mmCIF file of N, CA and C in Angstrom:
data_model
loop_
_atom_site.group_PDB
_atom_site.id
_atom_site.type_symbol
_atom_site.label_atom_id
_atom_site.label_comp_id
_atom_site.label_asym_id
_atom_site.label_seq_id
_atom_site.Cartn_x
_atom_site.Cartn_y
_atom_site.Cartn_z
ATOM 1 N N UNK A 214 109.131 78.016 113.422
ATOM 2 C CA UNK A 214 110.234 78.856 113.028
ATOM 3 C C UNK A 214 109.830 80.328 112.963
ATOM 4 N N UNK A 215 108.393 80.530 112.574
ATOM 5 C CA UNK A 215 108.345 81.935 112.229
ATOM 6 C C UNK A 215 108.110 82.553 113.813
ATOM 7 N N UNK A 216 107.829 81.707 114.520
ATOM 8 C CA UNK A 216 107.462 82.259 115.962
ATOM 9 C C UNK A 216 108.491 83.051 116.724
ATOM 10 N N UNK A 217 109.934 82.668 116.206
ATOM 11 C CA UNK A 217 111.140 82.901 116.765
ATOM 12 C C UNK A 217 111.889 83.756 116.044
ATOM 13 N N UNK A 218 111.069 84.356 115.069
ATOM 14 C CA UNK A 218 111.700 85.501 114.755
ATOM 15 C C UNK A 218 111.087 86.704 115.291
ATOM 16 N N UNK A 219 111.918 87.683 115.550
ATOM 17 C CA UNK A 219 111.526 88.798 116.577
ATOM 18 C C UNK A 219 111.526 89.832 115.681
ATOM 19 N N UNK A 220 110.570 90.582 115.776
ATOM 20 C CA UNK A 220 110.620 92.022 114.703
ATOM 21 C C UNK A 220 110.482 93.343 115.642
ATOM 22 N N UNK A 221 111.743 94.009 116.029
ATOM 23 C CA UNK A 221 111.971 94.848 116.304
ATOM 24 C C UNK A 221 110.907 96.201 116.234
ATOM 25 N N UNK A 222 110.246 96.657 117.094
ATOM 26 C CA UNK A 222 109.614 98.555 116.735
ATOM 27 C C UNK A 222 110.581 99.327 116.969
ATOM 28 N N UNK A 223 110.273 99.924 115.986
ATOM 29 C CA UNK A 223 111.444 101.118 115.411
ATOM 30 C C UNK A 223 110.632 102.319 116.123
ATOM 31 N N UNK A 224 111.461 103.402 116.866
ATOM 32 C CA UNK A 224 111.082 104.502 117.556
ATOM 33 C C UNK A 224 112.213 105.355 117.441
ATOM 34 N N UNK A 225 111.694 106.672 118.061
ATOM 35 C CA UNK A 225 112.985 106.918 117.971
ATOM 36 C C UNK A 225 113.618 108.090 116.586
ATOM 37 N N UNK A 226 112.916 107.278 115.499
ATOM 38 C CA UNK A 226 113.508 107.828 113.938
ATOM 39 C C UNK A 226 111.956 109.160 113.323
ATOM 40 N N UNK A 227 112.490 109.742 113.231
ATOM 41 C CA UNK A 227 111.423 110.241 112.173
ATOM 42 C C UNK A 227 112.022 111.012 110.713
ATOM 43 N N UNK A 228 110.852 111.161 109.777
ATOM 44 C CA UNK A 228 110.997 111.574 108.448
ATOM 45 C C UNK A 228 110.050 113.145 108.349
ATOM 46 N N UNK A 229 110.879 113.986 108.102
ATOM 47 C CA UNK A 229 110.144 115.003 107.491
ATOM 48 C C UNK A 229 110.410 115.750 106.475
ATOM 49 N N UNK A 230 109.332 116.371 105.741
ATOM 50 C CA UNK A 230 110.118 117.371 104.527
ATOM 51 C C UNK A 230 109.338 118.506 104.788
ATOM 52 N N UNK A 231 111.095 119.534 104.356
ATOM 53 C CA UNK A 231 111.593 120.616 105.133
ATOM 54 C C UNK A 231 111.020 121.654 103.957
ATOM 55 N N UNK A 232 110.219 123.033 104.613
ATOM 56 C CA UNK A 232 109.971 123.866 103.524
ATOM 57 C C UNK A 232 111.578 124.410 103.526
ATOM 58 N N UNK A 233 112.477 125.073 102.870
ATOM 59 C CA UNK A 233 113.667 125.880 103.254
ATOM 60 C C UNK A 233 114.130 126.863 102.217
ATOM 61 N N UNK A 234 114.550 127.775 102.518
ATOM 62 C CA UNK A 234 115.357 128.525 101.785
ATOM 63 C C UNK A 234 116.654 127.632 100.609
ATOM 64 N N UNK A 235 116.923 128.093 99.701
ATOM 65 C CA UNK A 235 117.856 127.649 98.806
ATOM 66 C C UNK A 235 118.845 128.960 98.596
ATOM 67 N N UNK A 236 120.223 129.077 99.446
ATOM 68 C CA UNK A 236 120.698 130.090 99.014
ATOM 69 C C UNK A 236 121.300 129.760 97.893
ATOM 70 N N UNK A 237 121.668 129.019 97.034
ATOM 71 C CA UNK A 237 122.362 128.598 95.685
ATOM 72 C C UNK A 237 121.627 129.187 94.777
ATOM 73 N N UNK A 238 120.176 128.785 94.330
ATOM 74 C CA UNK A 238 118.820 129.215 93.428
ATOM 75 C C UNK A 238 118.267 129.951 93.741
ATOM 76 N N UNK A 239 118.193 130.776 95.198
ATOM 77 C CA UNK A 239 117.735 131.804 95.563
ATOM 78 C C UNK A 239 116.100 131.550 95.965
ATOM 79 N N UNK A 240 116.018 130.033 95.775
ATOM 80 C CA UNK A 240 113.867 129.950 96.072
ATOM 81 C C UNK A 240 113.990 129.273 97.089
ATOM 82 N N UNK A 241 112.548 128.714 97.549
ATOM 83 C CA UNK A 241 112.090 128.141 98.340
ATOM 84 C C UNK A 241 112.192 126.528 98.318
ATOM 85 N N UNK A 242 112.193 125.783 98.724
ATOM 86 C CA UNK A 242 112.408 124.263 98.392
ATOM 87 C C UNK A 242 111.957 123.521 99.279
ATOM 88 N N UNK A 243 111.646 122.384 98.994
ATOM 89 C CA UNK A 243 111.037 121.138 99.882
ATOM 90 C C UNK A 243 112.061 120.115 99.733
ATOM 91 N N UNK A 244 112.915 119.231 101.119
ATOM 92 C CA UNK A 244 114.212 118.721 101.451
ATOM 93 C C UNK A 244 113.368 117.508 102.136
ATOM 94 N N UNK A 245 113.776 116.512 102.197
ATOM 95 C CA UNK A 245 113.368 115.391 102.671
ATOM 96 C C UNK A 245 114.354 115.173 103.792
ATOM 97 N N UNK A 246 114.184 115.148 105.112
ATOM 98 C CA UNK A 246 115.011 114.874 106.075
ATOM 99 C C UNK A 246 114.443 113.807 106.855
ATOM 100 N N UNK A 247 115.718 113.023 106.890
ATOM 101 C CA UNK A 247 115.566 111.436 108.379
ATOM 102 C C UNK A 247 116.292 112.016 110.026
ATOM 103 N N UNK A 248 115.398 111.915 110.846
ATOM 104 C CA UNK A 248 116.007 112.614 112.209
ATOM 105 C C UNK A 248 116.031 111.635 113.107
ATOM 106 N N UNK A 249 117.279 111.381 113.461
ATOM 107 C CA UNK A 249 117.713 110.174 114.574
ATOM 108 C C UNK A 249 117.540 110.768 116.111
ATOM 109 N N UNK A 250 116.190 110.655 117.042
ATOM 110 C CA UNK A 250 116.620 110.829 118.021
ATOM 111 C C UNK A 250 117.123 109.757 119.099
ATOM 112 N N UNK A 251 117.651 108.774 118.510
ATOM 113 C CA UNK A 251 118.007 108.073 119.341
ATOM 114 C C UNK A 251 118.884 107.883 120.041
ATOM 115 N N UNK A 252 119.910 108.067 121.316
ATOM 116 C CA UNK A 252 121.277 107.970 121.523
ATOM 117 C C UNK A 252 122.001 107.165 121.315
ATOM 118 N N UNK A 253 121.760 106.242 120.286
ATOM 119 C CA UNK A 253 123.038 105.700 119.877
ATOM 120 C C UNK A 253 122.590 105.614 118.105
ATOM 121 N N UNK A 254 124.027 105.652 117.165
ATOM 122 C CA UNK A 254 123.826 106.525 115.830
ATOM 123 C C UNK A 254 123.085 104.853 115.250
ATOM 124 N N UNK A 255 122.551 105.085 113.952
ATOM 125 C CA UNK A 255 122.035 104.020 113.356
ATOM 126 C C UNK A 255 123.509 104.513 112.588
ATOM 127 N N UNK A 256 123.736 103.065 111.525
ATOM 128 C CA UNK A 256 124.751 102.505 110.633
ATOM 129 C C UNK A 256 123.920 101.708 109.531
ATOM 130 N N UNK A 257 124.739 102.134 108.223
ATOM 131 C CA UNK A 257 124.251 101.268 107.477
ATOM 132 C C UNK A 257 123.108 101.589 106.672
ATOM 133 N N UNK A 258 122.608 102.840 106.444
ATOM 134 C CA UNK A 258 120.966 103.066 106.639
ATOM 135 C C UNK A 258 120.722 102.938 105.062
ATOM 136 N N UNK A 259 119.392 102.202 103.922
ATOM 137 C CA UNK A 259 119.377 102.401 103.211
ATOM 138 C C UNK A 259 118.004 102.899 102.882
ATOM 139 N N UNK A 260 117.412 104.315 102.120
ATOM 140 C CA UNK A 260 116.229 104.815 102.138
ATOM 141 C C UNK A 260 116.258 104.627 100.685
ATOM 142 N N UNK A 261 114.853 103.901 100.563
ATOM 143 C CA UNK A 261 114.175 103.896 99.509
ATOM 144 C C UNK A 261 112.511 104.491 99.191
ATOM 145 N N UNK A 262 112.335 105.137 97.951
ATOM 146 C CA UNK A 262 111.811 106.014 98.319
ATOM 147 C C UNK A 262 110.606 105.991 97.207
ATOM 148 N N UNK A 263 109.421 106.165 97.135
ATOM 149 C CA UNK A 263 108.526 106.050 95.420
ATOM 150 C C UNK A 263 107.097 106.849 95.833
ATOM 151 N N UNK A 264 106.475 107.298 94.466
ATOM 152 C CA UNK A 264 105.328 108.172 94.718
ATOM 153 C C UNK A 264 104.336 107.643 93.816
ATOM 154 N N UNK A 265 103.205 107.191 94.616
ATOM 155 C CA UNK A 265 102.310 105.941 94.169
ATOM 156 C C UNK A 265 100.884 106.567 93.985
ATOM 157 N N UNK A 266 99.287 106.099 93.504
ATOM 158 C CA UNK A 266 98.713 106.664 93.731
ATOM 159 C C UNK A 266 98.172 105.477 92.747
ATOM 160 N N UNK A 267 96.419 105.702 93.117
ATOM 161 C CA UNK A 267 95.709 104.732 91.945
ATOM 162 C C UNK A 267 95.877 104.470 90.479
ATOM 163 N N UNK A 268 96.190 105.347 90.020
ATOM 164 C CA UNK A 268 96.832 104.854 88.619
ATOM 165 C C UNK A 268 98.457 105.465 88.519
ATOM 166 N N UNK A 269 99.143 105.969 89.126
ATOM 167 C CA UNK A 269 100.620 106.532 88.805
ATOM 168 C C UNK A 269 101.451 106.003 89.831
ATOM 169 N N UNK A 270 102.740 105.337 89.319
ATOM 170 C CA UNK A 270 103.607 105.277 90.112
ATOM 171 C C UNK A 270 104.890 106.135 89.742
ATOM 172 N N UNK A 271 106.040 106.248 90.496
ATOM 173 C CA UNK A 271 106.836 107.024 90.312
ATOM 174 C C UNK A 271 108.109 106.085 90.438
ATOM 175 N N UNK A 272 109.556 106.300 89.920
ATOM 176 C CA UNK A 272 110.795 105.783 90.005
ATOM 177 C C UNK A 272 111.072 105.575 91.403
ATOM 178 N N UNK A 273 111.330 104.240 91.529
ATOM 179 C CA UNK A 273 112.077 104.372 92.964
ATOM 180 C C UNK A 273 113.151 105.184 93.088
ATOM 181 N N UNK A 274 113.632 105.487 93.733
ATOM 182 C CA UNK A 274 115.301 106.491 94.728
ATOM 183 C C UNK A 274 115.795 105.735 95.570
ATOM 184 N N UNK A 275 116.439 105.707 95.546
ATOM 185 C CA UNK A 275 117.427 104.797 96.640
ATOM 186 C C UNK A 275 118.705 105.846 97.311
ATOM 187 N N UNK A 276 119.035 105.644 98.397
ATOM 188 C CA UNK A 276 120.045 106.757 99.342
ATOM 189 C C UNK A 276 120.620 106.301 100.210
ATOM 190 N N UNK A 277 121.676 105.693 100.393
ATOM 191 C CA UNK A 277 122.880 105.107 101.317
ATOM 192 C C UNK A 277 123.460 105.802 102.395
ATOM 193 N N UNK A 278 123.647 105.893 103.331
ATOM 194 C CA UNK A 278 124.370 106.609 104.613
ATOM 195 C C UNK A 278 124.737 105.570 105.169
ATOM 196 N N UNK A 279 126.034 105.796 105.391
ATOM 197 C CA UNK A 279 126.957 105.054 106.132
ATOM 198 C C UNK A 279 126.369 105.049 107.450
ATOM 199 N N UNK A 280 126.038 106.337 108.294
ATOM 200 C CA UNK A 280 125.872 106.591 109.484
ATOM 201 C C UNK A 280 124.815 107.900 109.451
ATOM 202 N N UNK A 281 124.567 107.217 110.371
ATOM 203 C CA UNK A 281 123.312 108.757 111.399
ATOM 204 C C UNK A 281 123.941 108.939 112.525
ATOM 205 N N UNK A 282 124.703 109.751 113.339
ATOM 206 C CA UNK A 282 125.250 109.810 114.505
ATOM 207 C C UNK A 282 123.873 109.890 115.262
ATOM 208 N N UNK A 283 123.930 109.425 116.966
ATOM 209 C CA UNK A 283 122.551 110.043 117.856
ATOM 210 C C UNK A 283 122.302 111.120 117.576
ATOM 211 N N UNK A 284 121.099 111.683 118.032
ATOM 212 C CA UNK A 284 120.538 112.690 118.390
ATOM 213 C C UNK A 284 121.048 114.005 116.488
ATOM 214 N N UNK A 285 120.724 113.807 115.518
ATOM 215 C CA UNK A 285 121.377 114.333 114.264
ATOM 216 C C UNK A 285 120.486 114.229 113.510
ATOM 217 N N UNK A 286 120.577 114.457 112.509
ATOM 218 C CA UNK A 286 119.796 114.683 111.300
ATOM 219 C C UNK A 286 120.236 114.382 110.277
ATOM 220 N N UNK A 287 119.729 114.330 108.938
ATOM 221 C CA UNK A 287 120.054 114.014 107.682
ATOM 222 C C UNK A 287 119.387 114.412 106.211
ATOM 223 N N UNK A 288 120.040 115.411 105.696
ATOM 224 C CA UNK A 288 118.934 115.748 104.534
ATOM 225 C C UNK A 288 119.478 114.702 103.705
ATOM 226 N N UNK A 289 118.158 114.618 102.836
ATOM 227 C CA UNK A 289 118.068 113.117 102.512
ATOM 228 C C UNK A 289 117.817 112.985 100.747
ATOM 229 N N UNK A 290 116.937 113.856 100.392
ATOM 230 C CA UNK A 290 116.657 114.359 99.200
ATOM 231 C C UNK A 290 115.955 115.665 98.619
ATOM 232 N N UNK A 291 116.105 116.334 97.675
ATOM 233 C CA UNK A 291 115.045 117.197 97.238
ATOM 234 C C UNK A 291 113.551 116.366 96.727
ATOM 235 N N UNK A 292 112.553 117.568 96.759
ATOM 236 C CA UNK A 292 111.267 116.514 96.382
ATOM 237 C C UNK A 292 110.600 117.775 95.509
ATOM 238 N N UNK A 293 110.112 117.456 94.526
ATOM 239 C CA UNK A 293 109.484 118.604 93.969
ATOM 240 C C UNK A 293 107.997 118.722 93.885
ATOM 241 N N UNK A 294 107.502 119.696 94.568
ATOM 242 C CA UNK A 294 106.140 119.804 94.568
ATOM 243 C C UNK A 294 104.655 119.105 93.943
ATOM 244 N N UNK A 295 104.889 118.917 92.836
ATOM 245 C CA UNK A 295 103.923 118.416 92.053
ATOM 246 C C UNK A 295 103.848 117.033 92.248
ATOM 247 N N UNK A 296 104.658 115.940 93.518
ATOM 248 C CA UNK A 296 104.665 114.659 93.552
ATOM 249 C C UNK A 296 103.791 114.855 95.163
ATOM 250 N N UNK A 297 103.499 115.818 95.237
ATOM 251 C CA UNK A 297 102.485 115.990 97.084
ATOM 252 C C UNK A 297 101.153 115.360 96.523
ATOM 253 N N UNK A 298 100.756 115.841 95.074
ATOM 254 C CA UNK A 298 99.295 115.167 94.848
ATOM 255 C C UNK A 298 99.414 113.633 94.693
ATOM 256 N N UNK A 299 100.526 112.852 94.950
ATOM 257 C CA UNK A 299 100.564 111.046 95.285
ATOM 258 C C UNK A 299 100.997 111.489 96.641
ATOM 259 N N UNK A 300 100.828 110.013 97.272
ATOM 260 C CA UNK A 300 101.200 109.410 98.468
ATOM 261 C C UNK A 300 102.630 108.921 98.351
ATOM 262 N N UNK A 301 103.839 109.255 99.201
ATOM 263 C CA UNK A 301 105.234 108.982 99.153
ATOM 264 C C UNK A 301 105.754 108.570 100.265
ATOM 265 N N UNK A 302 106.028 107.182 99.712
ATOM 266 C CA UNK A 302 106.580 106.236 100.311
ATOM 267 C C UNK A 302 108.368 105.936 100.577
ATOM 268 N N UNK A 303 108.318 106.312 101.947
ATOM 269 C CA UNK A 303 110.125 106.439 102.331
ATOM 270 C C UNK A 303 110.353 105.177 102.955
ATOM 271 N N UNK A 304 111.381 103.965 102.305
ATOM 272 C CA UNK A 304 111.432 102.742 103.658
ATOM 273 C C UNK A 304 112.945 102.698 103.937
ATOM 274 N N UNK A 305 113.099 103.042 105.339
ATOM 275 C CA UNK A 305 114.407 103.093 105.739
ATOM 276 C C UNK A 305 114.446 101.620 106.549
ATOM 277 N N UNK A 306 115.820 101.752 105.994
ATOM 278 C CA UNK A 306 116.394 99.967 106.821
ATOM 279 C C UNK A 306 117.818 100.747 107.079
ATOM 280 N N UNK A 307 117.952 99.801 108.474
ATOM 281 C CA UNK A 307 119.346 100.402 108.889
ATOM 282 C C UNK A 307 119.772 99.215 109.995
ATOM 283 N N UNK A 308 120.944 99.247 110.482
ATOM 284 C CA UNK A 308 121.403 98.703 111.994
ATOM 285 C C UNK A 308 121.184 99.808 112.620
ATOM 286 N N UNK A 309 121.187 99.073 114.303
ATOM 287 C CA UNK A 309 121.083 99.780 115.718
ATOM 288 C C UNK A 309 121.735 98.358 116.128
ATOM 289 N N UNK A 310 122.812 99.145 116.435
ATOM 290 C CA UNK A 310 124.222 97.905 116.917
ATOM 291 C C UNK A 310 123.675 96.989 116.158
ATOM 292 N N UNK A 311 123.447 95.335 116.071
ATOM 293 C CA UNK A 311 123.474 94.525 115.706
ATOM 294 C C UNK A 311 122.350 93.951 115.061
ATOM 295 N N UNK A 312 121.244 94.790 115.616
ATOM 296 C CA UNK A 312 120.277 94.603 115.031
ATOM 297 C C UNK A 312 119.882 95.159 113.661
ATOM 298 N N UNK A 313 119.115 94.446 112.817
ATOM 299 C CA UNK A 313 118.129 95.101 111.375
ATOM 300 C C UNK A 313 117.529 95.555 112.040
ATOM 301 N N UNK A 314 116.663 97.058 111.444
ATOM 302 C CA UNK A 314 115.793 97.477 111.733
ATOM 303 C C UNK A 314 115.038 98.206 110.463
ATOM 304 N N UNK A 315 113.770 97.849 110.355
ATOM 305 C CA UNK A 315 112.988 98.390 109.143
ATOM 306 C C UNK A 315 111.519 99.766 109.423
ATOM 307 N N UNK A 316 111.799 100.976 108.794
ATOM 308 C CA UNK A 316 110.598 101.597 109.198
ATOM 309 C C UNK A 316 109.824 102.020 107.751
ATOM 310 N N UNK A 317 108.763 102.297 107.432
ATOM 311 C CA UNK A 317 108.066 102.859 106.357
ATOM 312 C C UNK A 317 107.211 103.998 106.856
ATOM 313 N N UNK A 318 107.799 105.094 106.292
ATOM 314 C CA UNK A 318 107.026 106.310 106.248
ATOM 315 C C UNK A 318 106.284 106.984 105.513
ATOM 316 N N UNK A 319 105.243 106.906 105.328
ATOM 317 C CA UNK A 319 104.098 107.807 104.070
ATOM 318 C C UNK A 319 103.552 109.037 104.702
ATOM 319 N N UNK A 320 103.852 110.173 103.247
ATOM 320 C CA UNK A 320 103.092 110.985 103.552
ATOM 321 C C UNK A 320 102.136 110.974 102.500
ATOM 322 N N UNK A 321 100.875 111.144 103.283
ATOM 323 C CA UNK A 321 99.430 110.884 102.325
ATOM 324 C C UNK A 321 99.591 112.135 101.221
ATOM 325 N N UNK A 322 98.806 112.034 100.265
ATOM 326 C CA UNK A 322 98.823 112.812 99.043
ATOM 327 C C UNK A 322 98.219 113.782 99.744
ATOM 328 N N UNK A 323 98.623 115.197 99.108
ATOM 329 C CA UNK A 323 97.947 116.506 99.116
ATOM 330 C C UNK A 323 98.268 117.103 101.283
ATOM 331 N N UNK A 324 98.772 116.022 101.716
ATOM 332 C CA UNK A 324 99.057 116.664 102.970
ATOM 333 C C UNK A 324 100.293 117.380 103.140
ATOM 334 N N UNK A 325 101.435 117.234 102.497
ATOM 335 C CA UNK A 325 102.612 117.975 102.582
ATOM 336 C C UNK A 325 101.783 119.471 101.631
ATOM 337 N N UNK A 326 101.607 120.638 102.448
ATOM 338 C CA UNK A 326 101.919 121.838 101.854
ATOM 339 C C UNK A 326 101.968 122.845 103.026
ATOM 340 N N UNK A 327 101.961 124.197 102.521
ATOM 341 C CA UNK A 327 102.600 125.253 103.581
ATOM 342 C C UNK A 327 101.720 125.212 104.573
ATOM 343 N N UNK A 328 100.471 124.977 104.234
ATOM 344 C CA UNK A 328 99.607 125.533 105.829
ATOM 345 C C UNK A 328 99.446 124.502 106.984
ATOM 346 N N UNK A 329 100.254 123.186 106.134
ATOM 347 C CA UNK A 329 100.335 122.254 107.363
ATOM 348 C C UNK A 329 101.685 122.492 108.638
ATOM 349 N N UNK A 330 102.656 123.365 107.581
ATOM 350 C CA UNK A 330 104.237 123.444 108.149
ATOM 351 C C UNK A 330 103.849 123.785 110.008
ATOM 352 N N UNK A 331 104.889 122.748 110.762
ATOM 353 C CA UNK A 331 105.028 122.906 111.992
ATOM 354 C C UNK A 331 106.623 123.194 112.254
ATOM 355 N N UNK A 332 107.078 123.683 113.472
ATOM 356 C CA UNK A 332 108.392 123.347 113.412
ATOM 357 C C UNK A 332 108.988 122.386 114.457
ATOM 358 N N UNK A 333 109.800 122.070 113.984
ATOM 359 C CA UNK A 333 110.241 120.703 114.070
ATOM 360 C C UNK A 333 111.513 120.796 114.945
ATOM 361 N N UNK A 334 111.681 120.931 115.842
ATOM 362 C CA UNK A 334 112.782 121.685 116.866
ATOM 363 C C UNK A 334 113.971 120.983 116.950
ATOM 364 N N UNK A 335 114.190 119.642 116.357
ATOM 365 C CA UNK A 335 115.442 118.858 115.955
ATOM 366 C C UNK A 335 115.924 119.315 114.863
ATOM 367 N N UNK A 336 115.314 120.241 113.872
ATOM 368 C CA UNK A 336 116.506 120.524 112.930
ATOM 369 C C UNK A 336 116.347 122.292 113.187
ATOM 370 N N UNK A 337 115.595 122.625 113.584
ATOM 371 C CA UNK A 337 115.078 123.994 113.818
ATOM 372 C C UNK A 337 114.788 125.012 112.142
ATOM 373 N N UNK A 338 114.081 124.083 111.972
ATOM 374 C CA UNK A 338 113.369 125.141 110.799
ATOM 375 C C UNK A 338 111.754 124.454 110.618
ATOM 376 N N UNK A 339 111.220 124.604 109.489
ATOM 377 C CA UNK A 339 109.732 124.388 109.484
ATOM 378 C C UNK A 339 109.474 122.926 108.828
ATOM 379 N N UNK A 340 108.312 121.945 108.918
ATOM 380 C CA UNK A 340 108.278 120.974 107.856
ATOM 381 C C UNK A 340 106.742 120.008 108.270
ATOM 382 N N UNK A 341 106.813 119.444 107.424
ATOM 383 C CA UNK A 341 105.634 118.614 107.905
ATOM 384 C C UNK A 341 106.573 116.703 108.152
ATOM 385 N N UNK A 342 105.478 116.317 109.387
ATOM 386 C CA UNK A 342 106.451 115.270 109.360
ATOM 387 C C UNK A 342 105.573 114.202 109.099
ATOM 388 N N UNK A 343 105.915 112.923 108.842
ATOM 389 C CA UNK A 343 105.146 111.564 108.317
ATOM 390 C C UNK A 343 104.437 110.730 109.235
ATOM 391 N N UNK A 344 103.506 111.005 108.981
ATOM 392 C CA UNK A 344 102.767 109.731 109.924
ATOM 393 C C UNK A 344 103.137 108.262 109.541
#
C-alpha cells in the first residue's frame, strides 16, 4: 500500500522575507512572502509557521489563502527581528488542481539579516530567500 502512494516535488514555490519600507510606521520591516512561479494558481494554501532552536520554541501561526494566482506573490506575515537568532520553520500545503501538495521551508538561525539581502525580481524589492 505504501508503495502506491505517490508524493509529489513541489517546485516552482518559493518563501522569502522581505527587508521593506513601512509607509504606515514610517521604519523598516521584515514581511514574510510565498511566490508562486508556477502557471497555474495554487488553491487552498495553508502556511504554518514556528521558531525552534535547542532549547526555545516559538507559537505556531497559521495563514489561510484561498488562492495564489500563477506567476504572483503573497505577503504572508510580519516577522520581527529578534526570532532570526532561531531557525523558522514555514510548511505550506496547498492544491495544484487536484493534487495535495506539501513544502517546508527553513531559514537557518542568524542567516536572515541585511548583508545577506539579494533581490528577488518576482516581487522586485530586496530579501533573503529559504533554502
Amino acid at each position: 500500500m505504501k508503495k502506491d502512494i505517490q508524493i509529489p516535488e513541489v517546485t516552482g514555490v518559493e518563501m522569502a522575507m522581505v527587508y521593506e519600507y513601512n509607509d504606515i510606521y514610517k521604519t523598516d520591516d521584515w514581511n514574510v512572502y510565498l511566490i508562486n512561479n508556477k502557471s497555474v494558481p495554487l488553491e487552498m494554501l495553508v502556511i504554518v509557521s514556528q521558531g525552534f532552536s535547542a532549547t526555545k520554541t516559538t507559537s505556531l501561526l497559521r495563514k489561510k489563502l484561498a488562492i495564489l494566482p500563477a506567476n504572483s506573490f503573497a505577503k504572508i506575515e510580519y516577522i520581527q527581528p529578534e526570532l532570526f537568532k532561531l531557525n523558522n520553520r514555514f510548511q505550506v500545503t496547498f492544491f495544484e488542481g487536484n493534487t495535495l501538495c506539501e513544502k517546508t521551508f527553513i531559514f537557518e538561525e542568524n542567516t536572515v539579516k541585511e548583508s545577506a539581502l539579494r533581490a528577488i525580481d518576482e516581487i522586485k524589492k530586496r530579501g533573503v530567500l529559504a533554502k
